[in-house]
Coordinates of C-alpha atoms in Angstrom, one line a residue:
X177 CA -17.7 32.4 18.7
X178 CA -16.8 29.2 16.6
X179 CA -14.4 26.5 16.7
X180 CA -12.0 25.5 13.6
X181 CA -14.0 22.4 13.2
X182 CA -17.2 24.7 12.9
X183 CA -15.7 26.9 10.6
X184 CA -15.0 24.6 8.4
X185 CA -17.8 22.1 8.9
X186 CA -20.6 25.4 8.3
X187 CA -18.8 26.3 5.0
X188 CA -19.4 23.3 3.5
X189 CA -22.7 22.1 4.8
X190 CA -25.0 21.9 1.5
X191 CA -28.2 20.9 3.6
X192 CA -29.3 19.8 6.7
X193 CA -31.9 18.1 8.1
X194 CA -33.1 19.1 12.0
X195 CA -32.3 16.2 14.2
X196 CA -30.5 14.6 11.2
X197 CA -27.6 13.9 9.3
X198 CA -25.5 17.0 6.9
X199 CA -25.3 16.9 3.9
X200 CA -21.2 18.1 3.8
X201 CA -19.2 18.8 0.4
X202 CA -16.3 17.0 0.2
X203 CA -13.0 18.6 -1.5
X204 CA -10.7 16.1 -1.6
X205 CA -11.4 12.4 -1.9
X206 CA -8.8 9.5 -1.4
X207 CA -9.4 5.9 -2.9
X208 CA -7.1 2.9 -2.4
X209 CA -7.2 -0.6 -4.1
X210 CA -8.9 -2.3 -0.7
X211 CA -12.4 -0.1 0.0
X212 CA -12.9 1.3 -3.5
X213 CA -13.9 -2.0 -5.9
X214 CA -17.3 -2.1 -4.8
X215 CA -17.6 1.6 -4.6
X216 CA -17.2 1.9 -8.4
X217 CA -19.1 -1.4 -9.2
X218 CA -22.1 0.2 -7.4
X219 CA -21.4 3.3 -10.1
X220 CA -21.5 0.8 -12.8
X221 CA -24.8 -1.4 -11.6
X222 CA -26.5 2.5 -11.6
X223 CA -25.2 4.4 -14.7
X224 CA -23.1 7.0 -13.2
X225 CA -20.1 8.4 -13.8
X226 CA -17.8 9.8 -10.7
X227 CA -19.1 13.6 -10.7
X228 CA -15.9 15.5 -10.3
X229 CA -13.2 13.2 -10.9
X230 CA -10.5 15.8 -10.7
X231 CA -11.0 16.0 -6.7
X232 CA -10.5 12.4 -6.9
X233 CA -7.1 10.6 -6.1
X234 CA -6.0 6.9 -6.2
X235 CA -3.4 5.2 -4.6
X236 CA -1.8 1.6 -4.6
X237 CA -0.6 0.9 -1.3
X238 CA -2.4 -1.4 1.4
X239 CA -2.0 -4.8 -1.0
X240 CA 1.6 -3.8 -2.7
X241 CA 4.4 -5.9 -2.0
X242 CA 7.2 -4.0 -1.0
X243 CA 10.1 -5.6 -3.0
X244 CA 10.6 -6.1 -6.1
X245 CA 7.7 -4.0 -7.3
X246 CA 8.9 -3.4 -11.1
X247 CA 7.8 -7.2 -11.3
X248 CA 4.3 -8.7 -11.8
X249 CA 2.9 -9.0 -8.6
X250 CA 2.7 -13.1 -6.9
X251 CA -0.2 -12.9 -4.8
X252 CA -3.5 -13.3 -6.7
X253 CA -5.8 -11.2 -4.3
X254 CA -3.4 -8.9 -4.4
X255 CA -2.9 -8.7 -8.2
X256 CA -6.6 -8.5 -8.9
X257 CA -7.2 -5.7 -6.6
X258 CA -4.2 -3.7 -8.3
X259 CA -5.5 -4.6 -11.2
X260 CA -9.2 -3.5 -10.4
X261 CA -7.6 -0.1 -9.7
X262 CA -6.0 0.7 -12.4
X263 CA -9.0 -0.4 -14.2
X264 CA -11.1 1.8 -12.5
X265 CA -9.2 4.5 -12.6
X266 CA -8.5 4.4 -16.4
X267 CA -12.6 3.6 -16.9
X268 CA -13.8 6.6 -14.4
X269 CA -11.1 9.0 -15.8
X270 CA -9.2 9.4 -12.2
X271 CA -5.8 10.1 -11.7
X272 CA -3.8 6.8 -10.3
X273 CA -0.8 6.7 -8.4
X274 CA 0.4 3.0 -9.6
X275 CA 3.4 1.1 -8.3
X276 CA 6.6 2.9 -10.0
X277 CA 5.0 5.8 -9.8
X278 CA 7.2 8.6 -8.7
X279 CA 4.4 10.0 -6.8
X280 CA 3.0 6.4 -5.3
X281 CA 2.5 5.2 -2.0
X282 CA 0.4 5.1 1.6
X283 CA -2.7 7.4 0.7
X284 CA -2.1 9.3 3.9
X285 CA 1.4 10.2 2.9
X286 CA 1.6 11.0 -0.7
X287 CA -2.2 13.8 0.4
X288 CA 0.5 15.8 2.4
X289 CA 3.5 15.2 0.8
X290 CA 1.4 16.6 -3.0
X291 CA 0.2 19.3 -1.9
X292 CA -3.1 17.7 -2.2
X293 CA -4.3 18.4 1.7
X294 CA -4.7 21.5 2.6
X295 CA -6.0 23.8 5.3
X296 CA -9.8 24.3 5.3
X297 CA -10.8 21.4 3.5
X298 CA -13.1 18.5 3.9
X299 CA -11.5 15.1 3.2
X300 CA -12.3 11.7 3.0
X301 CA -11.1 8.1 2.2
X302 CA -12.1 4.6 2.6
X303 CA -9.7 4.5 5.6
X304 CA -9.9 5.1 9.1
X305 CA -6.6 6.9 9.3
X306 CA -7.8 9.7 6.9
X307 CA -7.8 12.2 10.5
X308 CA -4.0 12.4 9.5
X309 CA -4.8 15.2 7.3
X310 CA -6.5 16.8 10.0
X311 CA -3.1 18.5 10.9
X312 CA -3.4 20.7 8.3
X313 CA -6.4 22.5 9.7
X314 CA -9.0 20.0 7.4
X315 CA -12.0 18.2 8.8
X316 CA -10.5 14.5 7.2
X317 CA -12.2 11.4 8.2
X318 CA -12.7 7.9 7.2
X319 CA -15.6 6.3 5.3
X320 CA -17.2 2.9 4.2
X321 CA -17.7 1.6 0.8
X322 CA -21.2 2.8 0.7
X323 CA -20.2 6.4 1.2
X324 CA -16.9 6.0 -1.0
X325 CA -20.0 5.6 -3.8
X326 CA -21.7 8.4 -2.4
X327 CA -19.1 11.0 -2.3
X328 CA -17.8 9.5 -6.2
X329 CA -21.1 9.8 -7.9
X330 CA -21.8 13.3 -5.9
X331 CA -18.8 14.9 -4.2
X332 CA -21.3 15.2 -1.2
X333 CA -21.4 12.8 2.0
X334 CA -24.0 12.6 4.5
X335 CA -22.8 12.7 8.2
X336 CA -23.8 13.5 11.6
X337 CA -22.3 16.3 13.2
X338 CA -20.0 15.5 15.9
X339 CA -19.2 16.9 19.3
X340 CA -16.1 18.9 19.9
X341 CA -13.4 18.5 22.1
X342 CA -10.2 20.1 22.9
X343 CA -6.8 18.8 24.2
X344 CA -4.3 21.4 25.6
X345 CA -1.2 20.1 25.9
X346 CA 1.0 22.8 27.3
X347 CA 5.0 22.9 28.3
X348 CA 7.5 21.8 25.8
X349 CA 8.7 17.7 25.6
X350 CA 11.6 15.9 27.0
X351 CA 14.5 14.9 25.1
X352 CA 13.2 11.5 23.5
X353 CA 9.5 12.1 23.9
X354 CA 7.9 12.8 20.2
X355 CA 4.4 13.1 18.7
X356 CA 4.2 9.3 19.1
X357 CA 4.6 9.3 22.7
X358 CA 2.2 12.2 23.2
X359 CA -0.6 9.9 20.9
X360 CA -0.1 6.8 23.3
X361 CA -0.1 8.5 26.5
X362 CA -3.2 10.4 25.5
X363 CA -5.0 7.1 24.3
X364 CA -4.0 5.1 27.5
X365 CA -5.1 8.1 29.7
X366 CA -8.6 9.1 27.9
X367 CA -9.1 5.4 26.9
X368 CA -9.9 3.7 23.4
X369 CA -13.1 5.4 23.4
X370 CA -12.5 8.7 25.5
X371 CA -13.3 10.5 22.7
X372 CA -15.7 8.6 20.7
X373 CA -18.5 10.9 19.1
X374 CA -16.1 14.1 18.8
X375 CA -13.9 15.8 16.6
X376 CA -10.7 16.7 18.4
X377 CA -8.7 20.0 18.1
X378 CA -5.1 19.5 19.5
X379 CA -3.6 23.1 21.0
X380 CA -1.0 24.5 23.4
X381 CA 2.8 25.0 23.4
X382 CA 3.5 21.6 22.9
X383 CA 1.1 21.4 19.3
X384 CA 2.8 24.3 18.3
X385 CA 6.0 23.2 18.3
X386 CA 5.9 19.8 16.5
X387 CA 6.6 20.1 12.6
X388 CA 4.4 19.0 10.1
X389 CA 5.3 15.1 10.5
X390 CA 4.7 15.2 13.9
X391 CA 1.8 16.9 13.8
X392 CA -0.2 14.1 11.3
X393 CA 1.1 11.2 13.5
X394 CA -0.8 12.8 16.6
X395 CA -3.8 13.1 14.2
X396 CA -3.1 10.2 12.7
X397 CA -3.9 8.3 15.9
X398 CA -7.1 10.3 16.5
X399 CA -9.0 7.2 15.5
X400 CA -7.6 4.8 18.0
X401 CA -9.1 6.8 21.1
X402 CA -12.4 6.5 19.3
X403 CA -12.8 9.9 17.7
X404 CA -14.1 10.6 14.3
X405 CA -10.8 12.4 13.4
X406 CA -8.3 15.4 15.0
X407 CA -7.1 18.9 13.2
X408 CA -4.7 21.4 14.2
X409 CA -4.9 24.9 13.8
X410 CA -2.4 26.0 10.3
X411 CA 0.2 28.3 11.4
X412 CA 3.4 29.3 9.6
X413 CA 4.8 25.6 10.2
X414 CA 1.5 24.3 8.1
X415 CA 2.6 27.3 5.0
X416 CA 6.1 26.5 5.2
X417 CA 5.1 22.6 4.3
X418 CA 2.7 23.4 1.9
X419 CA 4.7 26.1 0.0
X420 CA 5.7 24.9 -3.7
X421 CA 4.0 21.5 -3.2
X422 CA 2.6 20.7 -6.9
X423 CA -0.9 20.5 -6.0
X424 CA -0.3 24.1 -3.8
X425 CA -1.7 27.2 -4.9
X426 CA 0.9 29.0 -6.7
X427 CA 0.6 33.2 -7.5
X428 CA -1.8 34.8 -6.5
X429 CA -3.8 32.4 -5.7
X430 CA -1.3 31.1 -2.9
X431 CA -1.8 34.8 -1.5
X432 CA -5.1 34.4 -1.1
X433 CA -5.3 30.8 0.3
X434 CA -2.7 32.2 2.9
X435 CA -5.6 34.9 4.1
X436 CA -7.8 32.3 4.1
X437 CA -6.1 30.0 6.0
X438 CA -4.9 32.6 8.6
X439 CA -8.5 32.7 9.7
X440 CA -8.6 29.3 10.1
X441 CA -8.5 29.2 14.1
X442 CA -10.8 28.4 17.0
X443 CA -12.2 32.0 18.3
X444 CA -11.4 33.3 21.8
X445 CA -14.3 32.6 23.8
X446 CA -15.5 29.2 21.8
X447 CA -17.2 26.6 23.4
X448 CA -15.8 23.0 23.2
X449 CA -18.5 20.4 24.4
X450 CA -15.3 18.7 26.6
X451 CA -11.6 19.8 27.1
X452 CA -8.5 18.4 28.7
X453 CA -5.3 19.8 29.3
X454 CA -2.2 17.6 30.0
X455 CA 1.2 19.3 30.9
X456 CA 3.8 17.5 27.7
X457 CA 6.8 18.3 29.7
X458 CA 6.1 15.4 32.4
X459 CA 5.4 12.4 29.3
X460 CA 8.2 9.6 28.7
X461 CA 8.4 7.4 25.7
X462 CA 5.5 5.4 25.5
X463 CA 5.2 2.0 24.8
X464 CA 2.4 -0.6 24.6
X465 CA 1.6 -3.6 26.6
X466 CA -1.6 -5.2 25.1
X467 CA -3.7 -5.7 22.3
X468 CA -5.3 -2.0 22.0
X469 CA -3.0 1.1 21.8
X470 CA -4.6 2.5 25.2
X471 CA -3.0 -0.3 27.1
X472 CA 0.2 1.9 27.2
X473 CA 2.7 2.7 29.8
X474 CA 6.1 5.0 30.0
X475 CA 9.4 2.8 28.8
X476 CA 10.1 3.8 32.4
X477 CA 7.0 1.7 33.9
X478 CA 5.4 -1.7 35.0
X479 CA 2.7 -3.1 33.4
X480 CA -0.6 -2.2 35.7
X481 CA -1.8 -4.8 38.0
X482 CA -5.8 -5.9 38.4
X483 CA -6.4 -4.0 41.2
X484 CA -9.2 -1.8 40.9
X485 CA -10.6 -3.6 37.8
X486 CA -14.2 -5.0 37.7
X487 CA -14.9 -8.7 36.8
X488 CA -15.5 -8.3 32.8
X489 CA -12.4 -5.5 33.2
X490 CA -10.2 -8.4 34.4
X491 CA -11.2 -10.6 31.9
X492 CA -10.3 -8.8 28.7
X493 CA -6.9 -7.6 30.7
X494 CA -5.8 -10.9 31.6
X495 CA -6.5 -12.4 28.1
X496 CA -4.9 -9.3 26.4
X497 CA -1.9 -10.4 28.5
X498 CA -2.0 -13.9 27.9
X499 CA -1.9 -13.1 24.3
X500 CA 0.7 -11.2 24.6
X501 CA 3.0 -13.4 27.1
X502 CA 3.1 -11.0 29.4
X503 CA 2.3 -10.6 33.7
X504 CA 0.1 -8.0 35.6
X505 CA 3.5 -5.6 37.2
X506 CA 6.1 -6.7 34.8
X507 CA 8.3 -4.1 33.5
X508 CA 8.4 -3.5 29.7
X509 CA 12.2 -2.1 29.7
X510 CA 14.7 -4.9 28.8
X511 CA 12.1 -7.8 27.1
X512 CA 13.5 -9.2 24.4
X513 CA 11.8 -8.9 20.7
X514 CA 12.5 -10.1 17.5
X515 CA 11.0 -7.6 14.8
X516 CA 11.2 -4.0 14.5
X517 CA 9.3 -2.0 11.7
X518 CA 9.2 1.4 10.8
X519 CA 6.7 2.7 8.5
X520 CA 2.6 3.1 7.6
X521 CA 0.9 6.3 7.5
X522 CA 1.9 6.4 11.0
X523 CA 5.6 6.9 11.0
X524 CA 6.2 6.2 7.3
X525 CA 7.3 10.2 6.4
X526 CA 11.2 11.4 6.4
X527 CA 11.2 13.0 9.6
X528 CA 10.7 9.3 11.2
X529 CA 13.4 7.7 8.8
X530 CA 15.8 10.9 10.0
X531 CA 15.0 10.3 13.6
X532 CA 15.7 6.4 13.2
X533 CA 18.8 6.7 11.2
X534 CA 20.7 9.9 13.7
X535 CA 20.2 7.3 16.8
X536 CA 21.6 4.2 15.0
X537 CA 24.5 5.9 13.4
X538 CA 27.7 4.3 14.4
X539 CA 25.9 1.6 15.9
X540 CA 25.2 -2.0 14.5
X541 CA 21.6 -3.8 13.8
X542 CA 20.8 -6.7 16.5
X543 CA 21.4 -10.2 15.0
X544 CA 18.2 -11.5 16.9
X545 CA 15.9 -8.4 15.1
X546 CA 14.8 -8.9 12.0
X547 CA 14.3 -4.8 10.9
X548 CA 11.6 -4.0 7.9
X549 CA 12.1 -0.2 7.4
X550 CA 9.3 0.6 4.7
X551 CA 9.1 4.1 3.6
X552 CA 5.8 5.8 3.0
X553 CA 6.1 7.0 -0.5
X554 CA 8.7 6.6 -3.5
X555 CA 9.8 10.3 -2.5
X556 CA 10.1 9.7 0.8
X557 CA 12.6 6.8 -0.5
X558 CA 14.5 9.1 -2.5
X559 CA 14.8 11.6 0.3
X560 CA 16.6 8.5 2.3
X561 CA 19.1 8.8 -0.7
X562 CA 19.8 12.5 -1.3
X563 CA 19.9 13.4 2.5
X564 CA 22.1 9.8 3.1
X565 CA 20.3 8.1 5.3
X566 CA 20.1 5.3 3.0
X567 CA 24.0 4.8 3.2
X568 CA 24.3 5.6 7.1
X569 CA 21.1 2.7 7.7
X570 CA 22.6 0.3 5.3
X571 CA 26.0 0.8 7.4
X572 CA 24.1 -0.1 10.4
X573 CA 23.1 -3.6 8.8
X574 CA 19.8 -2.2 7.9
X575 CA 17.9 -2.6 4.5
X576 CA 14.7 0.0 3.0
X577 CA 12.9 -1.8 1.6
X578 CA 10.1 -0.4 -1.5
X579 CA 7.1 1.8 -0.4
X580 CA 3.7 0.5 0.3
X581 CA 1.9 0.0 3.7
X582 CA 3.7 -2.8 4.2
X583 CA 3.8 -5.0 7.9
X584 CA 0.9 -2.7 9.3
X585 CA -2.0 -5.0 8.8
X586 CA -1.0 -8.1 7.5
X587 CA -2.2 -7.6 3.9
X588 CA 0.1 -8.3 2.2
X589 CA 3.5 -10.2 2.4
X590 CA 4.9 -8.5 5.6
X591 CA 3.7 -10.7 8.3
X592 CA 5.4 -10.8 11.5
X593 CA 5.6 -14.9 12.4
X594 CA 3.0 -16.1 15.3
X595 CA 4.9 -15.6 18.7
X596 CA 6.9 -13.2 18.1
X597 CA 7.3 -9.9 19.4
X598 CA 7.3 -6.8 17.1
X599 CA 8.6 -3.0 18.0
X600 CA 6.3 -1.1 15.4
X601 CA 6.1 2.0 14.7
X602 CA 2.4 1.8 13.3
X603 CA -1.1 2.4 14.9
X604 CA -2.6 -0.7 16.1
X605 CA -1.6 -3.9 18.6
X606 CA -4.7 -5.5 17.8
X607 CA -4.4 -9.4 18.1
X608 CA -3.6 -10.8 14.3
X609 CA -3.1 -7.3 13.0
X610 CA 0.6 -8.0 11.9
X611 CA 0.5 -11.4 11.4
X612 CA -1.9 -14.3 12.6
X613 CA -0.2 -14.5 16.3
X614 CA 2.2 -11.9 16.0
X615 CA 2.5 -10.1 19.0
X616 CA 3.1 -6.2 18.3
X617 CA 4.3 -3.6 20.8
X618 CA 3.5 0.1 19.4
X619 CA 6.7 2.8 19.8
X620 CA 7.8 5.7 18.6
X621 CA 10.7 5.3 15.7
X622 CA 13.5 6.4 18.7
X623 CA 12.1 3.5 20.7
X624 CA 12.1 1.5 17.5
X625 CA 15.7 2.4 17.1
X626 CA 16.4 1.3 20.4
X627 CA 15.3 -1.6 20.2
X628 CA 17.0 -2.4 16.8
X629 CA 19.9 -2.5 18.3
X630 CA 19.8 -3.7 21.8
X631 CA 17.4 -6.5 20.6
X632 CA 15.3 -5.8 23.4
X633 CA 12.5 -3.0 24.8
X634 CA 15.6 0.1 25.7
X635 CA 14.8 3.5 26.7
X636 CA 16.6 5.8 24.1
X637 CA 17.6 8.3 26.5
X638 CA 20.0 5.9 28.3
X639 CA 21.9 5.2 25.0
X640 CA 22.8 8.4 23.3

């Protein structure tokens, strides 16, 4: 009896040592213009060229400015990585998604969105997001530079096998709770390490019933509660998605990637080396409080107090508050904030922008927010225009602005200011990760929309 991450992990061990690392294949391999530079240097240095470039894919995105992109980017850092890239791939004979490129944008959006990720497949890319694909049914995971040079010159990686882990969450959701809410919920119960040293497979009702967006944010945040990455079981939702992508199988051949993939499923009986099971239905919105994503708490709740905490405990909480400007008990509902942004490979994709734009229909933009909506990809920006989103936002008083991963990480020019307080619909609150000082509460995009227009922390459900 096997688990999904044992099926796939056994079909594409090459070696493996006892009591050591695997020596796993790798089908799909992602490169961006941050993690990759030294990667192909160390290629150059040793006389080696990348040994199956097709499986290879490049991406500008973390360093891209995301306005005016069809002129010569200001930054120099910036400009020299983008430049490195392109270099690269031209040199190394690797297909590149450069900015204007129809198909550009956040690696973990334009995988899915291609066809590129599929069910079954090992995946990896100098980024610790990379679990997103994991919704597909893949093993994805995120690696160094070291190993992005390994996997280039030899389309192998060597890893240790993980433990497994299973969380059920059964019941259906309430009205307003999505995949976000599910993601920070788990990570402030479990903890930002709760699951370090497995691999997580997400099941029950709940799992089933998100859509294909949905289901890479949950996997998306894998990472943040310390796991090497999530999957999810492909169903009919996963061959629906995938069905006509470019990259899909097409034929024939997508005949017999469908019998394939049907098999692709945890057997009765399997053994998981931990399991939870959390009941979906009794989870609010979710927002966060402090400078980790596992110091969450319902829209509904108070910030916890220090009871119960140990010395060091109280330490890191109370300077996580101070940070912050907030008080052990406070309640989050009704502070006021200054920044909203929706986008990253967290909530970058169309059924977020869809979401965002259905609540603040009719409704008018905050004057005190300042609102960066960032799509994921240049077809996810299109989308905005051919479903009109773009015209319903734009009524609201809100401007899209050009792909890339934009106010996520402060790597570009999208820095929220020091002080102030932004609703984001990205994966991490660390302290400086938006902006040196910037002081980011993670949300859902409903939450986000909320708070776009209020100006202040609202609970969705007690607008609409």
């Amino acid at each position: 009896m096997k688990t999904l991450f044992d099926k796939i992990w056994d079909a594409h061990t090459v070696t493996s040592i006892q009591d050591g690392p695997t020596q796993l294949y790798i089908d799909r391999h992602f490169c961006h213009e941050v993690t990759s530079p030294q990667a192909f240097n160390g290629l150059r240095e040793r006389g080696l060229k990348v040994f199956r470039p097709e499986q290879t894919t490049l991406t500008a995105d973390h360093n891209t400015p995301t306005c005016n992109q069809d002129q010569p980017v200001k930054d120099p850092i910036s400009k020299k990585q983008l430049d490195t890239l392109s270099k690269n791939a031209e040199e190394f004979g690797l297909t590149l998604y450069a900015l204007g490129n129809e198909r550009n944008g956040v690696v973990h959006i334009i995988g899915p969105e291609n066809g590129y990720t599929q069910p079954g497949m090992t995946i990896v890319c100098g980024d610790s997001h990379t679990s997103t694909h994991g919704a597909f049914g893949a093993i994805a995971f995120g690696i160094g530079t070291s190993e992005v040079e390994m996997v280039l010159a030899t389309q192998c990686i060597l890893q240790s096998r993980p433990k497994t882990m299973r969380i059920n969450f059964n019941g259906s959701l309430s009205d307003g709770v999505t995949a976000k809410d599910l993601a920070l919920f788990m990570i402030s119960t479990l903890t930002t390490g709760g699951a370090t040293g497995y691999f997580v497979e997400y099941a029950g009702e709940a799992i089933r019933n998100l859509n294909m967006e949905q289901r890479m944010t949950l996997c998306n945040l894998s990472i943040e509660m310390g796991a090497r990455g999530g999957l999810i079981a492909p169903d009919e939702t996963t061959f629906e998605y995938l069905k006509g992508k470019d990259f899909a199988p097409k034929g024939d051949k997508w005949n017999e990637a469908i019998e394939y993939w049907k098999t692709l499923k945890t057997d009765e009986g399997a053994k998981f080396d931990k399991e939870y099971t959390f009941d979906a239905s009794k989870i609010e919105p979710m927002v966060t409080y402090g400078t980790n994503p596992g110091m969450g708490v319902s829209i509904t709740g108070s910030i916890p107090t220090l009871e119960g905490l140990d010395e060091t405990g109280k330490i890191s909480f109370i300077k996580s508050l101070n940070y912050m400007g907030f008080n052990p008990g406070e309640k989050m509902e009704g502070k006021p904030i200054d920044y909203v942004f929706i986008g990253s490979c967290t909530n970058g994709r169309i059924e977020d922008f869809r979401t965002f734009a259905n609540f603040v229909k009719g409704k008018k933009k905050a004057e005190n927010v300042t609102a960066w909506l960032v799509p994921g990809s240049h077809r996810v920006a299109q989308q905005l225009i051919d479903e009109g989103l773009y015209d319903i936002l734009e009524e609201a008083g809100f401007e899209i602005r050009q792909p890339g991963c934009s106010a996520c990480l402060a790597m570009n020019d999208d820095k929220v200011p020091a002080g102030k307080y932004a609703v984001s619909t990205t994966n991490r609150n660390f302290e400086g990760r938006q902006g040196p000082g910037a002081r980011t509460i993670l949300a859902s995009p409903l939450v986000a929309a909320a708070a776009a227009v209020t100006g202040k922390i609202t609970d969705p459900r007690k607008l609409n």
